Short mmCIF file of C-alpha atoms and ligand atoms in Angstrom, two decimals:
data_model
loop_
_atom_site.label_atom_id
_atom_site.label_comp_id
_atom_site.label_asym_id
_atom_site.label_seq_id
_atom_site.Cartn_x
_atom_site.Cartn_y
_atom_site.Cartn_z
CA MET F 1 124.62 86.71 110.30
CA ASN F 2 124.43 90.48 110.25
CA ASN F 3 124.74 91.89 113.78
CA HIS F 4 124.76 95.54 112.78
CA VAL F 5 122.78 97.73 115.21
CA THR F 6 121.44 99.80 112.32
CA VAL F 7 118.33 97.92 111.26
CA LEU F 8 115.72 98.27 108.57
CA GLU F 9 112.53 96.80 109.92
CA ILE F 10 110.16 95.78 107.14
CA ASP F 11 106.58 95.89 108.35
CA GLY F 12 104.76 92.80 107.10
CA LYS F 13 101.34 94.05 108.21
CA SER F 14 101.87 97.21 106.17
CA LEU F 15 102.98 95.21 103.12
CA GLU F 16 99.79 93.18 103.40
CA HIS F 17 97.65 96.27 103.90
CA ASN F 18 99.17 97.88 100.80
CA LEU F 19 98.71 94.73 98.74
CA ASN F 20 95.04 94.59 99.77
CA TYR F 21 94.60 98.26 98.91
CA PHE F 22 95.55 97.48 95.31
CA LYS F 23 93.64 94.20 95.21
CA GLN F 24 90.50 96.05 96.13
CA LYS F 25 90.98 98.32 93.10
CA LEU F 26 91.19 95.31 90.77
CA LYS F 27 88.94 92.56 89.51
CA PRO F 28 89.24 89.45 91.68
CA GLU F 29 90.66 87.45 88.76
CA THR F 30 93.41 89.94 87.92
CA LYS F 31 96.77 88.46 88.82
CA ILE F 32 99.25 90.36 90.95
CA LEU F 33 102.94 90.51 90.21
CA ALA F 34 104.94 91.91 93.12
CA VAL F 35 108.06 93.75 92.01
CA VAL F 36 110.92 92.89 94.38
CA LYS F 37 113.84 94.17 92.31
CA ALA F 38 116.66 96.14 93.92
CA THR F 39 116.47 94.05 97.12
CA GLY F 40 112.75 94.68 97.40
CA TYR F 41 113.13 98.45 96.99
CA GLY F 42 115.98 98.59 99.48
CA SER F 43 114.56 96.07 101.94
CA ASP F 44 115.19 92.33 101.60
CA ALA F 45 113.78 90.63 98.53
CA VAL F 46 113.83 87.11 99.98
CA LYS F 47 112.11 88.16 103.21
CA VAL F 48 109.50 90.19 101.34
CA ALA F 49 108.92 87.42 98.79
CA LYS F 50 108.60 84.78 101.51
CA PHE F 51 106.01 86.94 103.21
CA LEU F 52 104.08 87.61 99.99
CA GLN F 53 104.43 84.28 98.20
CA ASP F 54 100.98 82.93 99.13
CA LYS F 55 99.33 86.28 98.41
CA VAL F 56 100.59 87.07 94.89
CA ASP F 57 100.88 85.24 91.57
CA TYR F 58 104.25 86.38 90.31
CA PHE F 59 107.43 88.14 91.32
CA ALA F 60 109.61 90.33 89.12
CA VAL F 61 113.24 91.29 89.46
CA ALA F 62 115.42 93.33 87.14
CA PHE F 63 118.39 91.01 86.74
CA ALA F 64 118.98 87.27 86.71
CA VAL F 65 121.17 87.40 89.83
CA GLU F 66 118.23 88.77 91.80
CA GLY F 67 116.02 85.91 90.67
CA ILE F 68 118.72 83.38 91.55
CA ASN F 69 118.86 84.85 95.07
CA LEU F 70 115.10 84.39 95.42
CA ARG F 71 115.32 80.76 94.28
CA LYS F 72 118.24 80.12 96.67
CA GLY F 73 116.08 81.69 99.38
CA GLY F 74 113.42 79.06 98.72
CA ILE F 75 110.93 81.03 96.64
CA LYS F 76 108.94 78.75 94.32
CA THR F 77 106.59 81.34 92.78
CA PRO F 78 107.11 82.20 89.08
CA ILE F 79 109.73 84.93 88.71
CA LEU F 80 109.89 87.26 85.73
CA VAL F 81 113.38 88.62 85.00
CA LEU F 82 112.73 92.01 83.45
CA HIS F 83 116.16 92.69 82.03
CA PRO F 84 118.15 89.59 81.09
CA GLN F 85 121.30 89.60 78.99
CA THR F 86 122.51 86.86 76.67
CA GLN F 87 125.21 86.05 79.24
CA THR F 88 122.63 85.25 81.92
CA LEU F 89 120.14 83.16 79.90
CA GLN F 90 121.58 79.77 80.88
CA SER F 91 121.37 80.66 84.57
CA ILE F 92 117.78 81.78 84.02
CA ILE F 93 116.97 78.29 82.77
CA ASP F 94 119.00 76.61 85.51
CA TYR F 95 117.00 78.43 88.18
CA LYS F 96 113.62 78.16 86.42
CA LEU F 97 113.31 81.91 86.03
CA GLU F 98 111.22 83.41 83.24
CA PRO F 99 113.00 85.80 80.90
CA ASN F 100 111.65 88.96 79.36
CA LEU F 101 112.79 88.84 75.75
CA TYR F 102 112.93 92.41 74.56
CA ASN F 103 115.01 92.38 71.36
CA PHE F 104 116.11 89.91 68.72
CA LYS F 105 119.56 89.53 70.23
CA VAL F 106 118.10 88.10 73.45
CA PHE F 107 115.11 86.45 71.75
CA ASP F 108 117.24 84.58 69.19
CA ALA F 109 119.80 83.58 71.82
CA PHE F 110 117.08 82.21 74.09
CA LEU F 111 115.33 80.30 71.31
CA LYS F 112 118.64 78.75 70.29
CA LEU F 113 119.40 77.78 73.89
CA ALA F 114 115.91 76.34 74.31
CA ASP F 115 116.42 74.35 71.11
CA ASP F 116 119.92 73.13 72.06
CA THR F 117 118.82 72.04 75.54
CA LEU F 118 115.51 70.59 74.33
CA LEU F 119 113.27 72.65 76.60
CA MET F 120 109.53 72.15 76.15
CA ASN F 121 107.12 75.09 76.29
CA TYR F 122 109.53 77.07 78.48
CA PRO F 123 107.68 80.21 79.70
CA ILE F 124 108.94 83.42 78.14
CA HIS F 125 107.64 86.96 78.25
CA ILE F 126 107.82 89.41 75.38
CA LYS F 127 108.01 93.11 75.99
CA PHE F 128 106.93 95.82 73.59
CA ASN F 129 108.05 99.39 73.52
CA THR F 130 105.00 101.62 73.28
CA GLY F 131 106.67 104.93 74.07
CA LEU F 132 109.01 104.66 77.03
CA ASN F 133 111.80 103.94 74.56
CA ARG F 134 113.78 101.97 77.08
CA LEU F 135 113.37 98.23 76.50
CA GLY F 136 111.15 96.26 74.16
CA PHE F 137 110.33 95.23 70.62
CA TRP F 138 108.68 97.62 68.21
CA HIS F 139 105.28 96.63 66.77
CA THR F 140 106.86 96.20 63.34
CA ASP F 141 108.84 93.26 64.80
CA ILE F 142 105.64 91.24 65.33
CA PRO F 143 105.64 89.30 62.03
CA LYS F 144 109.19 88.01 62.56
CA ILE F 145 108.53 87.13 66.21
CA LEU F 146 105.38 85.21 65.22
CA ALA F 147 107.21 83.42 62.40
CA ASP F 148 109.97 82.35 64.82
CA LEU F 149 107.45 81.21 67.42
CA LYS F 150 105.60 79.08 64.83
CA GLU F 151 108.77 77.08 64.26
CA THR F 152 109.32 76.09 67.87
CA ASN F 153 107.60 74.29 70.71
CA HIS F 154 110.59 74.81 72.97
CA VAL F 155 109.15 78.05 74.34
CA LYS F 156 105.67 79.31 75.12
CA VAL F 157 104.73 82.96 75.46
CA GLN F 158 103.52 83.26 79.02
CA SER F 159 102.83 86.96 78.67
CA LEU F 160 103.06 90.03 76.48
CA PHE F 161 103.68 93.30 78.25
CA SER F 162 104.66 96.92 78.01
CA HIS F 163 105.57 99.66 80.46
CA LEU F 164 104.01 103.09 80.82
CA ALA F 165 106.19 106.19 80.68
CA ALA F 166 104.08 108.59 82.75
CA SER F 167 101.30 106.69 84.51
CA GLU F 168 101.54 109.00 87.55
CA ASP F 169 101.14 112.17 85.49
CA LEU F 170 97.56 112.96 84.48
CA GLU F 171 98.78 115.74 82.22
CA GLU F 172 100.18 112.94 80.07
CA LYS F 173 96.87 111.11 79.93
CA ASP F 174 96.63 111.22 76.12
CA PHE F 175 100.11 109.79 75.77
CA THR F 176 99.39 107.03 78.27
CA ILE F 177 96.08 106.07 76.64
CA ASN F 178 97.89 105.95 73.33
CA GLN F 179 100.45 103.57 74.86
CA ILE F 180 97.65 101.35 76.16
CA ASN F 181 95.90 101.39 72.77
CA ASN F 182 99.12 100.49 70.96
CA PHE F 183 99.65 97.65 73.38
CA THR F 184 96.10 96.40 72.82
CA TYR F 185 96.71 96.40 69.06
CA ILE F 186 99.96 94.42 69.52
CA ALA F 187 98.21 91.88 71.75
CA GLN F 188 95.48 91.44 69.13
CA GLN F 189 98.06 90.50 66.51
CA PHE F 190 99.37 87.75 68.76
CA TYR F 191 95.90 86.54 69.67
CA LYS F 192 95.07 86.30 65.98
CA TYR F 193 98.04 84.12 65.10
CA LEU F 194 98.79 82.08 68.23
CA ASP F 195 96.58 79.16 69.17
CA TYR F 196 96.85 80.10 72.85
CA ARG F 197 96.44 83.32 74.81
CA PRO F 198 99.45 84.81 76.58
CA MET F 199 98.65 86.95 79.62
CA LEU F 200 98.75 90.69 79.08
CA HIS F 201 100.02 93.33 81.51
CA VAL F 202 100.94 96.96 81.32
CA LEU F 203 100.20 98.66 84.66
CA ASN F 204 102.65 99.56 87.42
CA THR F 205 101.56 101.11 90.75
CA SER F 206 100.41 104.45 89.33
CA GLY F 207 98.90 102.63 86.39
CA VAL F 208 96.61 100.74 88.77
CA VAL F 209 95.72 104.00 90.50
CA ASN F 210 94.98 105.98 87.33
CA TYR F 211 94.19 103.46 84.57
CA ALA F 212 92.64 100.46 86.32
CA GLU F 213 90.53 99.84 83.20
CA ALA F 214 93.76 98.66 81.53
CA GLN F 215 94.50 95.96 84.12
CA PHE F 216 94.26 93.17 81.50
CA ASP F 217 95.33 89.85 83.12
CA MET F 218 97.94 91.03 85.59
CA VAL F 219 99.42 94.18 87.15
CA ARG F 220 102.99 94.82 88.32
CA ILE F 221 103.09 96.58 91.67
CA GLY F 222 106.33 97.89 93.09
CA ILE F 223 106.47 101.15 95.02
CA GLY F 224 102.82 100.84 96.11
CA LEU F 225 103.58 97.70 98.10
CA TYR F 226 106.22 99.69 99.93
CA GLY F 227 103.82 102.46 100.89
CA PHE F 228 103.96 105.08 98.15
CA GLY F 229 101.40 105.87 95.48
CA ASN F 230 103.14 108.73 93.66
CA ASP F 231 100.20 110.81 94.86
CA GLU F 232 99.61 112.20 98.34
CA LYS F 233 96.03 110.95 98.54
CA VAL F 234 96.98 107.41 97.60
CA THR F 235 100.05 107.40 99.82
CA SER F 236 97.90 108.49 102.77
CA GLN F 237 95.83 105.32 102.31
CA LEU F 238 98.92 103.13 102.24
CA LYS F 239 101.06 102.19 105.22
CA ASN F 240 104.78 102.67 105.65
CA THR F 241 106.81 99.47 105.26
CA HIS F 242 110.41 100.69 105.66
CA ASN F 243 111.44 101.65 109.21
CA LEU F 244 115.09 102.48 109.69
CA TYR F 245 116.49 102.45 113.21
CA SER F 246 119.86 102.84 114.88
CA ILE F 247 121.23 103.74 118.31
CA ILE F 248 123.39 106.43 119.90
CA SER F 249 127.00 105.23 120.01
CA GLN F 250 128.47 108.17 121.86
CA ILE F 251 127.55 111.55 123.29
CA HIS F 252 129.92 114.51 123.16
CA PHE F 253 129.80 117.96 124.69
CA ILE F 254 131.14 120.47 122.19
CA GLU F 255 132.61 123.69 123.59
CA PRO F 256 132.01 126.99 121.77
CA GLY F 257 134.48 127.30 118.88
CA GLU F 258 134.97 123.54 118.60
CA THR F 259 133.91 121.83 115.41
CA VAL F 260 132.21 118.55 114.53
CA GLY F 261 133.08 116.16 111.73
CA TYR F 262 135.03 116.26 108.48
CA ASN F 263 136.06 119.60 107.04
CA ARG F 264 135.08 121.07 110.41
CA ALA F 265 131.76 121.81 108.73
CA PHE F 266 129.87 122.42 111.98
CA ILE F 267 131.18 125.08 114.38
CA ALA F 268 129.64 125.29 117.86
CA LYS F 269 128.55 128.81 118.74
CA LYS F 270 127.67 127.74 122.29
CA LEU F 271 128.05 124.60 124.34
CA ILE F 272 126.12 121.86 122.59
CA LYS F 273 125.57 118.14 123.08
CA SER F 274 126.01 115.89 120.06
CA ALA F 275 125.19 112.23 119.49
CA THR F 276 127.11 109.99 117.10
CA ILE F 277 125.00 107.41 115.25
CA PRO F 278 126.39 104.39 113.34
CA ILE F 279 124.80 105.06 109.96
CA GLY F 280 126.40 106.97 107.11
CA HIS F 281 126.40 107.49 103.39
CA ALA F 282 127.60 103.91 102.86
CA ASP F 283 124.33 102.80 104.46
CA GLY F 284 122.25 105.00 102.19
CA ILE F 285 122.08 108.24 104.17
CA THR F 286 122.73 110.77 101.45
CA ARG F 287 125.24 113.55 102.15
CA ALA F 288 122.51 115.97 101.12
CA LEU F 289 121.11 115.52 104.65
CA GLY F 290 124.21 116.96 106.28
CA ASN F 291 124.59 120.43 107.76
CA LYS F 292 121.15 120.61 109.39
CA LYS F 293 119.19 119.70 106.26
CA GLY F 294 118.05 116.37 107.66
CA TYR F 295 117.05 115.09 111.08
CA VAL F 296 116.47 111.91 113.06
CA LEU F 297 114.11 111.25 115.97
CA ILE F 298 115.42 110.52 119.44
CA ASN F 299 112.92 110.10 122.27
CA ASN F 300 110.27 111.60 119.98
CA GLN F 301 112.24 114.78 119.34
CA LYS F 302 113.90 116.01 116.18
CA ALA F 303 117.69 115.99 116.23
CA LYS F 304 119.29 117.75 113.26
CA ILE F 305 122.29 116.26 111.52
CA ILE F 306 125.27 118.55 112.14
CA GLY F 307 128.33 118.71 109.92
CA ASN F 308 128.89 116.39 107.00
CA VAL F 309 127.46 112.90 106.72
CA CYS F 310 130.41 110.48 107.06
CA MET F 311 130.69 107.09 105.41
CA ASP F 312 129.74 105.19 108.57
CA MET F 313 128.35 107.81 110.94
CA ILE F 314 126.30 110.92 111.42
CA MET F 315 126.43 113.36 114.29
CA VAL F 316 123.22 115.02 115.45
CA ASP F 317 122.43 117.88 117.80
CA VAL F 318 120.82 116.57 121.00
CA THR F 319 121.44 119.63 123.16
CA LYS F 320 117.77 119.83 124.11
CA ILE F 321 117.07 116.13 124.17
CA ASP F 322 117.26 113.98 127.27
CA CYS F 323 119.12 110.97 125.92
CA ASN F 324 121.92 108.49 126.63
CA GLU F 325 124.42 106.35 124.79
CA GLY F 326 122.58 103.24 123.61
CA ASP F 327 119.22 104.98 123.14
CA LYS F 328 117.17 104.16 120.09
CA VAL F 329 117.33 106.48 117.07
CA ILE F 330 114.66 106.63 114.37
CA ILE F 331 116.18 107.53 111.01
CA PHE F 332 112.73 107.20 109.45
CA ASN F 333 109.52 105.40 110.31
CA SER F 334 106.87 107.18 108.25
CA GLN F 335 106.16 108.04 104.65
CA GLU F 336 106.49 111.74 105.59
CA MET F 337 110.05 111.24 106.86
CA ILE F 338 111.04 109.26 103.76
CA GLN F 339 109.45 111.82 101.44
CA ASN F 340 111.23 114.60 103.34
CA ILE F 341 114.60 112.90 102.77
CA ALA F 342 113.82 112.47 99.07
CA ASP F 343 112.80 116.13 98.81
CA ILE F 344 116.00 117.34 100.51
CA ALA F 345 118.06 115.19 98.16
CA GLU F 346 116.02 116.47 95.21
CA THR F 347 115.09 112.95 94.24
CA ILE F 348 112.15 110.55 94.41
CA VAL F 349 111.31 108.07 97.18
CA TYR F 350 112.25 105.20 94.86
CA GLU F 351 115.88 106.31 95.10
CA THR F 352 115.72 107.01 98.84
CA LEU F 353 114.43 103.49 99.53
CA THR F 354 116.71 101.64 97.13
CA SER F 355 119.75 103.48 98.52
CA ILE F 356 119.49 101.58 101.81
CA SER F 357 122.58 99.44 101.54
CA GLN F 358 123.45 95.78 102.02
CA ARG F 359 125.29 96.59 105.22
CA VAL F 360 122.10 97.55 107.07
CA LYS F 361 120.53 94.60 108.88
CA LYS F 362 117.09 93.73 107.52
CA VAL F 363 114.32 92.15 109.59
CA LEU F 364 110.72 91.50 108.63
CA LYS F 365 108.17 92.00 111.39
CA LYS F 366 105.01 89.99 110.77
C1 PLP J 401 110.06 98.74 88.33
C2 PLP J 401 109.01 98.29 87.40
C3 PLP J 401 107.67 98.19 87.80
C4 PLP J 401 107.19 98.67 89.16
O1 PLP J 401 106.93 100.05 89.09
P1 PLP J 401 106.33 100.82 90.36
O2 PLP J 401 106.18 102.20 89.89
O3 PLP J 401 107.36 100.69 91.44
O4 PLP J 401 105.07 100.15 90.70
C5 PLP J 401 106.75 97.64 86.92
N1 PLP J 401 107.13 97.25 85.68
C6 PLP J 401 108.39 97.36 85.24
C7 PLP J 401 108.72 96.94 83.86
C8 PLP J 401 109.37 97.90 86.06
O5 PLP J 401 110.62 98.03 85.61
#
C-alpha cells in the first residue's frame, strides 16, 4: 500500500470522454487498441486498463514485463507487446500476451518456440517499417515471412501493422500518405497469399485526427486517451486525465539575505514566506521548473518554485497566499498546466506525463 501524500488522480470520466471523442471519429466497426505502455503514460496501467477493459478491444504495452503486470492485475483483454525480445518470448506465451514480431531474429525464435511447445494458431502481430526506421520488417522480407508462415499452424497472424513517423505534422502529409500506401501494398501481398485476413492498423492518436480514412480495422490510441491531441484544437475538445496533487509540509519565513534550498540558489531580498512540498525530481518534477520557472497552485493562486528542485521536495513562494501546513497543493490539474511544464522543460507532454514516477500514489476516480 502506497500512503504517499503526493497523489496522481486519474480521472476516469475524462478517460471515457476522450475515448468517445475518438470513437465518434471512427466507423463503428473499427476496433480500438488503448496504449497503456509506460504505466499508462505515467498513470497506472492496471487501473486504466481495468477501467477501459469493457470499452476497448485491445491493449498495447511496449515490453513484456508491462503485459505481465496487466495480466497479474486481472486484465483478460488481448494485449499486444510492441517490443518483445527473444529473452522475453517464453513469458509472453506464459501470460497469453501477443508479440509483435518485427525482425527475423524475433520471428524465427518465436516460431521455433511455438513449434517446440506445440502451440496452435497462437496470435502474433507482424510490424512493417514504412519510413519511421525504428522497428519492423522491410517489404522485401514478405516472401520469406509468407514461406515460413505456410509451413506452420503453430501461429496465426492476428494483425499486420506499421507506425507513422509524422502523423501530427501536416507539412509531412506526402510522406505520411506514402507510408500508408506502402502499408496497403504490404497488406495486399499477405491477403493474396494467406487464406485468412489479419487485421490491419497504422494510426496512432494524431493519425486518427489527420488520416481517419486510413483507420483500416483498428487504431492505436495513446496520448489522446490521456487528454492531448498534438494540436490545440483537438486538445481543447479532450479532457485532462492526469491530476497531480500534494500538500504543504512546512511553512518557513525567510529573512532578507537568507537563502532557500541547495546551492543557496534563491536569496530573499525581503521577508518572504515559503512552503515546502513533498514532491521532487524523483517524482517526476523536472529541475527545469526550479528558480521561478514553474509554479503550483495553492488556494487557487500561483506559487512559484524558488531555488532548485530537490530529489524529494520543492519550495514555493507563498508570501501573498493565505495558506497553512497541510493545505492542498495542485502541481497540475489541466492540460494547460501540463503543457506549460513541457514547454519550460523544452520537451513534449508525452515526456512530462511519463516522468511521473512509481513513488507517486496513483488513484483512479470513476
Ligand atoms: C506509443 C505508440 C502508439 C501510441 O501513440 P500516441 O501518439 O500516444 O497515440 C501507437 N503505436 C505504437 C507502435 C506506439 O509505439
